[in-house]
Amino acid sequence: MNLSKEFHEQGFHVVNNVYDKDEINTISNFISNLDSTNPIFRKTDDLFAIRQFVKEFPEIKKLLFNENLKGIIKNISGEDYFIVKSIYFDKPEKSNWFVSYHQDLTISVDKKIEDKKFSNWTKKHNQFAVQPPEEILENIFTIRIHLDETNKDNGALKVLKKSHLKSICRIDSIDFEKEIEVFCNVKSGGIMLMKPLLFHASNKTTNDKNRRVIHIEFSNKELPQNLQWSEFSQIENFTSHNS
C-alpha cells in the first residue's frame, strides 16, 4: 500500500502501532503532571483541553516525534512541513458532547491583517483565527495521536470518504445517500491522518471510556503580509525553515 497515495486520495488514513505502551505511558504521565491551573487549560464536565499544546510545552516534541511518526510525515509530505496548530483534549467517559459534520476552515495566526482573501476573523485567548484562501487549507494535514483505544462508542471520528475533494462547501449541499461514511477506529498508540477539508464528526460517548487525543496540524506555506502562524514550531531533525 502506498500510504501517501491512499491518504491524499481518501482524505484520511489510520496507522496503528506508531507508539508502544511505554511511549504512551510516558506521554500520558507528562500530561498528568502539568499544572492545570494554567489559563490555556479548558476544563468542563464534557471536555478537558490544552490549547497551543506544543507551543506551551515544546519538550513534548521529543516524546511525540519518534522515528515512526517522522517517517510517516516524510512519506506523505516530505521534510519541509512544520507545526502550525496543536491541542490536547480528553473526551471524558461520561461526556455527552458530540460534534456534527463540518470542515476545519480556520488557521491560527499572530495578528489581524486587511486582506480580502482572509475572512471570518475571531480572537480567543489572545490568538487570532481566520479562514484563509482555500489553497492554504488544502496544503494542511492533521495528525491525531490517540492515547486511548477509540471507536464509535467513545467518540471516534466518522468521516465522509473523499469529501475533501469537494473543496469548501456547506453541509446542507451534501447528499448523504451518495456518501461513504467511515468510522475511524484507532488503537492506543495509533494515529489518524486527516485533511482539514474532509467532512468529519463524532458521536457521544456511550461505553464509559475516555478518548485522549493530541491533535497537530502541519503546513509548509508562508503567509502573506508578514502574517505568521501563531503556533509555528519546527520538527526536530527535519529540514530547517526560516520563519
Short mmCIF file of C-alpha atoms in Angstrom, two decimals:
data_model
loop_
_atom_site.label_atom_id
_atom_site.label_comp_id
_atom_site.label_asym_id
_atom_site.label_seq_id
_atom_site.Cartn_x
_atom_site.Cartn_y
_atom_site.Cartn_z
CA MET A 1 0.00 0.00 0.00
CA ASN A 2 1.21 3.47 -0.89
CA LEU A 3 0.45 5.46 2.27
CA SER A 4 0.81 8.88 0.64
CA LYS A 5 -1.39 7.98 -2.35
CA GLU A 6 -4.06 6.41 -0.14
CA PHE A 7 -4.12 9.36 2.25
CA HIS A 8 -4.33 12.08 -0.40
CA GLU A 9 -6.99 10.19 -2.37
CA GLN A 10 -9.23 9.28 0.57
CA GLY A 11 -8.56 12.34 2.75
CA PHE A 12 -7.78 10.25 5.82
CA HIS A 13 -5.89 7.18 6.97
CA VAL A 14 -5.36 5.26 10.22
CA VAL A 15 -1.93 3.92 11.18
CA ASN A 16 -1.70 1.80 14.33
CA ASN A 17 1.37 0.86 16.38
CA VAL A 18 3.12 4.19 15.93
CA TYR A 19 3.88 4.25 19.68
CA ASP A 20 4.46 1.35 22.06
CA LYS A 21 2.91 1.08 25.54
CA ASP A 22 5.93 2.61 27.26
CA GLU A 23 5.87 5.64 24.95
CA ILE A 24 2.14 6.15 25.54
CA ASN A 25 2.62 5.89 29.30
CA THR A 26 5.44 8.46 29.17
CA ILE A 27 3.31 10.89 27.16
CA SER A 28 0.33 10.34 29.47
CA ASN A 29 2.44 10.92 32.58
CA PHE A 30 3.86 14.11 31.11
CA ILE A 31 0.35 15.48 30.59
CA SER A 32 -0.85 14.33 34.01
CA ASN A 33 1.97 16.23 35.72
CA LEU A 34 1.21 19.58 34.05
CA ASP A 35 -0.18 22.46 36.10
CA SER A 36 -3.84 22.50 35.09
CA THR A 37 -4.42 25.96 36.62
CA ASN A 38 -2.72 27.49 33.58
CA PRO A 39 -5.26 29.61 31.62
CA ILE A 40 -4.56 27.67 28.42
CA PHE A 41 -6.32 24.70 30.04
CA ARG A 42 -10.02 24.34 29.33
CA LYS A 43 -11.96 22.26 31.86
CA THR A 44 -15.66 21.42 31.68
CA ASP A 45 -17.74 18.35 32.53
CA ASP A 46 -17.63 17.30 28.87
CA LEU A 47 -14.10 18.23 27.86
CA PHE A 48 -10.60 18.76 29.16
CA ALA A 49 -8.31 20.51 26.68
CA ILE A 50 -4.93 22.22 26.46
CA ARG A 51 -4.73 24.89 23.77
CA GLN A 52 -1.46 25.64 21.94
CA PHE A 53 -0.15 22.40 23.40
CA VAL A 54 3.19 22.07 21.61
CA LYS A 55 3.90 25.82 21.75
CA GLU A 56 3.35 25.94 25.51
CA PHE A 57 5.15 22.66 26.23
CA PRO A 58 7.79 22.26 23.48
CA GLU A 59 9.53 19.49 25.40
CA ILE A 60 6.63 17.19 24.40
CA LYS A 61 8.02 17.13 20.85
CA LYS A 62 10.79 14.73 21.89
CA LEU A 63 8.11 12.30 23.09
CA LEU A 64 5.74 12.69 20.15
CA PHE A 65 8.09 12.79 17.18
CA ASN A 66 9.61 9.34 17.34
CA GLU A 67 11.13 7.76 14.24
CA ASN A 68 7.82 6.13 13.30
CA LEU A 69 5.94 9.43 13.23
CA LYS A 70 8.70 11.30 11.43
CA GLY A 71 8.83 8.53 8.83
CA ILE A 72 5.09 8.83 8.22
CA ILE A 73 5.31 12.62 7.85
CA LYS A 74 8.18 12.32 5.38
CA ASN A 75 6.18 9.74 3.43
CA ILE A 76 3.11 11.92 2.97
CA SER A 77 4.62 15.40 2.80
CA GLY A 78 8.40 15.48 2.59
CA GLU A 79 10.64 17.25 5.10
CA ASP A 80 9.71 20.91 4.77
CA TYR A 81 6.49 20.83 6.81
CA PHE A 82 6.24 22.37 10.29
CA ILE A 83 3.69 22.52 13.12
CA VAL A 84 1.07 25.29 12.82
CA LYS A 85 -1.51 24.31 15.46
CA SER A 86 -1.86 21.84 18.31
CA ILE A 87 -4.31 20.91 21.03
CA TYR A 88 -4.64 18.11 23.55
CA PHE A 89 -8.13 17.06 24.53
CA ASP A 90 -9.76 14.41 26.64
CA LYS A 91 -13.37 13.45 25.99
CA PRO A 92 -14.26 12.03 29.44
CA GLU A 93 -16.08 8.73 29.89
CA LYS A 94 -19.32 10.45 30.96
CA SER A 95 -19.22 13.04 28.18
CA ASN A 96 -22.43 13.76 26.27
CA TRP A 97 -20.59 16.05 23.87
CA PHE A 98 -20.89 15.41 20.14
CA VAL A 99 -19.74 17.28 17.05
CA SER A 100 -21.80 17.43 13.85
CA TYR A 101 -20.31 17.12 10.37
CA HIS A 102 -18.04 20.01 9.43
CA GLN A 103 -14.80 21.00 7.70
CA ASP A 104 -11.91 22.66 9.54
CA LEU A 105 -11.79 26.06 7.86
CA THR A 106 -9.66 28.27 10.11
CA ILE A 107 -5.99 28.67 10.95
CA SER A 108 -4.34 30.29 13.99
CA VAL A 109 -2.25 33.41 13.33
CA ASP A 110 -0.45 36.10 15.31
CA LYS A 111 -2.38 39.20 14.22
CA LYS A 112 -5.17 40.55 12.05
CA ILE A 113 -4.45 41.92 8.59
CA GLU A 114 -6.51 43.63 5.91
CA ASP A 115 -6.71 41.12 3.10
CA LYS A 116 -9.89 40.20 1.23
CA LYS A 117 -8.68 36.62 0.87
CA PHE A 118 -8.76 36.19 4.67
CA SER A 119 -12.23 36.24 6.26
CA ASN A 120 -14.29 35.41 9.35
CA TRP A 121 -11.79 36.73 11.87
CA THR A 122 -12.16 35.79 15.54
CA LYS A 123 -9.99 36.25 18.60
CA LYS A 124 -9.91 33.97 21.64
CA HIS A 125 -7.31 33.72 24.37
CA ASN A 126 -5.04 36.25 22.66
CA GLN A 127 -4.96 34.22 19.47
CA PHE A 128 -6.49 35.16 16.13
CA ALA A 129 -8.28 32.62 13.96
CA VAL A 130 -9.22 33.23 10.35
CA GLN A 131 -10.42 31.44 7.25
CA PRO A 132 -7.55 31.64 4.74
CA PRO A 133 -7.56 31.11 0.98
CA GLU A 134 -8.51 27.59 0.01
CA GLU A 135 -5.04 26.70 -1.26
CA ILE A 136 -3.68 27.15 2.26
CA LEU A 137 -6.31 24.83 3.72
CA GLU A 138 -5.65 22.26 1.01
CA ASN A 139 -1.97 22.29 1.92
CA ILE A 140 -2.55 21.48 5.61
CA PHE A 141 -2.73 17.98 7.03
CA THR A 142 -3.62 16.87 10.54
CA ILE A 143 -2.25 14.08 12.70
CA ARG A 144 -4.35 12.89 15.64
CA ILE A 145 -2.32 10.87 18.16
CA HIS A 146 -4.53 8.52 20.17
CA LEU A 147 -3.55 7.77 23.76
CA ASP A 148 -6.64 5.56 24.22
CA GLU A 149 -8.29 2.97 22.03
CA THR A 150 -11.07 4.79 20.23
CA ASN A 151 -14.12 3.52 18.37
CA LYS A 152 -17.63 4.71 17.56
CA ASP A 153 -18.72 4.08 21.18
CA ASN A 154 -16.31 6.64 22.68
CA GLY A 155 -16.21 9.36 20.08
CA ALA A 156 -14.06 8.10 17.22
CA LEU A 157 -14.27 10.42 14.25
CA LYS A 158 -16.63 9.46 11.48
CA VAL A 159 -15.78 10.87 8.06
CA LEU A 160 -17.22 11.15 4.59
CA LYS A 161 -14.71 9.41 2.39
CA LYS A 162 -13.09 11.64 -0.28
CA SER A 163 -15.23 14.63 0.76
CA HIS A 164 -12.09 16.82 0.93
CA LEU A 165 -12.19 16.81 -2.87
CA LYS A 166 -15.39 18.87 -2.81
CA SER A 167 -13.40 21.96 -1.75
CA ILE A 168 -15.17 24.29 0.70
CA CYS A 169 -18.91 23.64 0.74
CA ARG A 170 -21.95 23.77 3.01
CA ILE A 171 -23.04 20.60 4.77
CA ASP A 172 -26.60 21.08 3.51
CA SER A 173 -25.30 20.66 -0.03
CA ILE A 174 -24.13 17.11 0.76
CA ASP A 175 -26.32 14.21 -0.42
CA PHE A 176 -25.63 11.70 2.34
CA GLU A 177 -27.20 8.86 0.35
CA LYS A 178 -24.33 9.18 -2.10
CA GLU A 179 -21.58 9.47 0.52
CA ILE A 180 -19.50 6.71 2.11
CA GLU A 181 -19.35 7.18 5.89
CA VAL A 182 -16.45 5.57 7.74
CA PHE A 183 -15.78 5.31 11.48
CA CYS A 184 -12.07 5.79 12.11
CA ASN A 185 -11.33 3.32 14.90
CA VAL A 186 -7.81 3.80 16.26
CA LYS A 187 -5.92 1.70 18.80
CA SER A 188 -3.99 3.21 21.69
CA GLY A 189 -0.64 4.23 20.23
CA GLY A 190 -2.08 4.71 16.76
CA ILE A 191 -2.69 7.85 14.73
CA MET A 192 -5.26 9.18 12.33
CA LEU A 193 -4.19 11.31 9.38
CA MET A 194 -6.76 13.75 8.03
CA LYS A 195 -7.16 16.59 5.54
CA PRO A 196 -8.95 19.62 7.09
CA LEU A 197 -11.47 19.86 4.25
CA LEU A 198 -12.63 16.29 4.88
CA PHE A 199 -16.12 16.36 6.42
CA HIS A 200 -15.85 14.80 9.87
CA ALA A 201 -17.94 14.42 13.03
CA SER A 202 -18.03 12.48 16.31
CA ASN A 203 -20.80 10.92 18.39
CA LYS A 204 -21.49 10.97 22.10
CA THR A 205 -19.54 8.58 24.32
CA THR A 206 -21.61 5.51 25.26
CA ASN A 207 -19.08 2.99 26.62
CA ASP A 208 -17.71 4.88 29.67
CA LYS A 209 -14.19 5.04 28.21
CA ASN A 210 -12.01 8.12 27.74
CA ARG A 211 -10.76 9.40 24.42
CA ARG A 212 -7.50 11.32 24.82
CA VAL A 213 -6.12 12.75 21.60
CA ILE A 214 -3.26 15.08 20.64
CA HIS A 215 -4.29 16.99 17.52
CA ILE A 216 -1.46 18.57 15.48
CA GLU A 217 -1.73 20.46 12.17
CA PHE A 218 1.11 20.90 9.67
CA SER A 219 1.85 23.14 6.70
CA ASN A 220 4.80 24.34 4.65
CA LYS A 221 3.17 27.58 3.44
CA GLU A 222 4.41 31.09 4.12
CA LEU A 223 1.61 33.54 4.94
CA PRO A 224 1.29 36.98 3.28
CA GLN A 225 1.91 40.49 4.65
CA ASN A 226 4.23 39.33 7.44
CA LEU A 227 1.39 37.29 8.90
CA GLN A 228 2.78 34.42 10.98
CA TRP A 229 1.42 31.10 12.13
CA SER A 230 0.79 31.70 15.83
CA GLU A 231 1.95 28.21 16.81
CA PHE A 232 4.82 27.77 14.36
CA SER A 233 7.23 25.10 15.53
CA GLN A 234 9.82 23.09 13.66
CA ILE A 235 10.01 19.32 13.70
CA GLU A 236 13.39 18.30 15.07
CA ASN A 237 15.80 16.77 12.56
CA PHE A 238 13.70 17.97 9.63
CA THR A 239 14.81 20.50 7.04
CA SER A 240 15.12 23.93 8.63
CA HIS A 241 12.58 26.64 7.90
CA ASN A 242 13.08 30.38 8.06
CA SER A 243 10.03 31.86 9.70
#
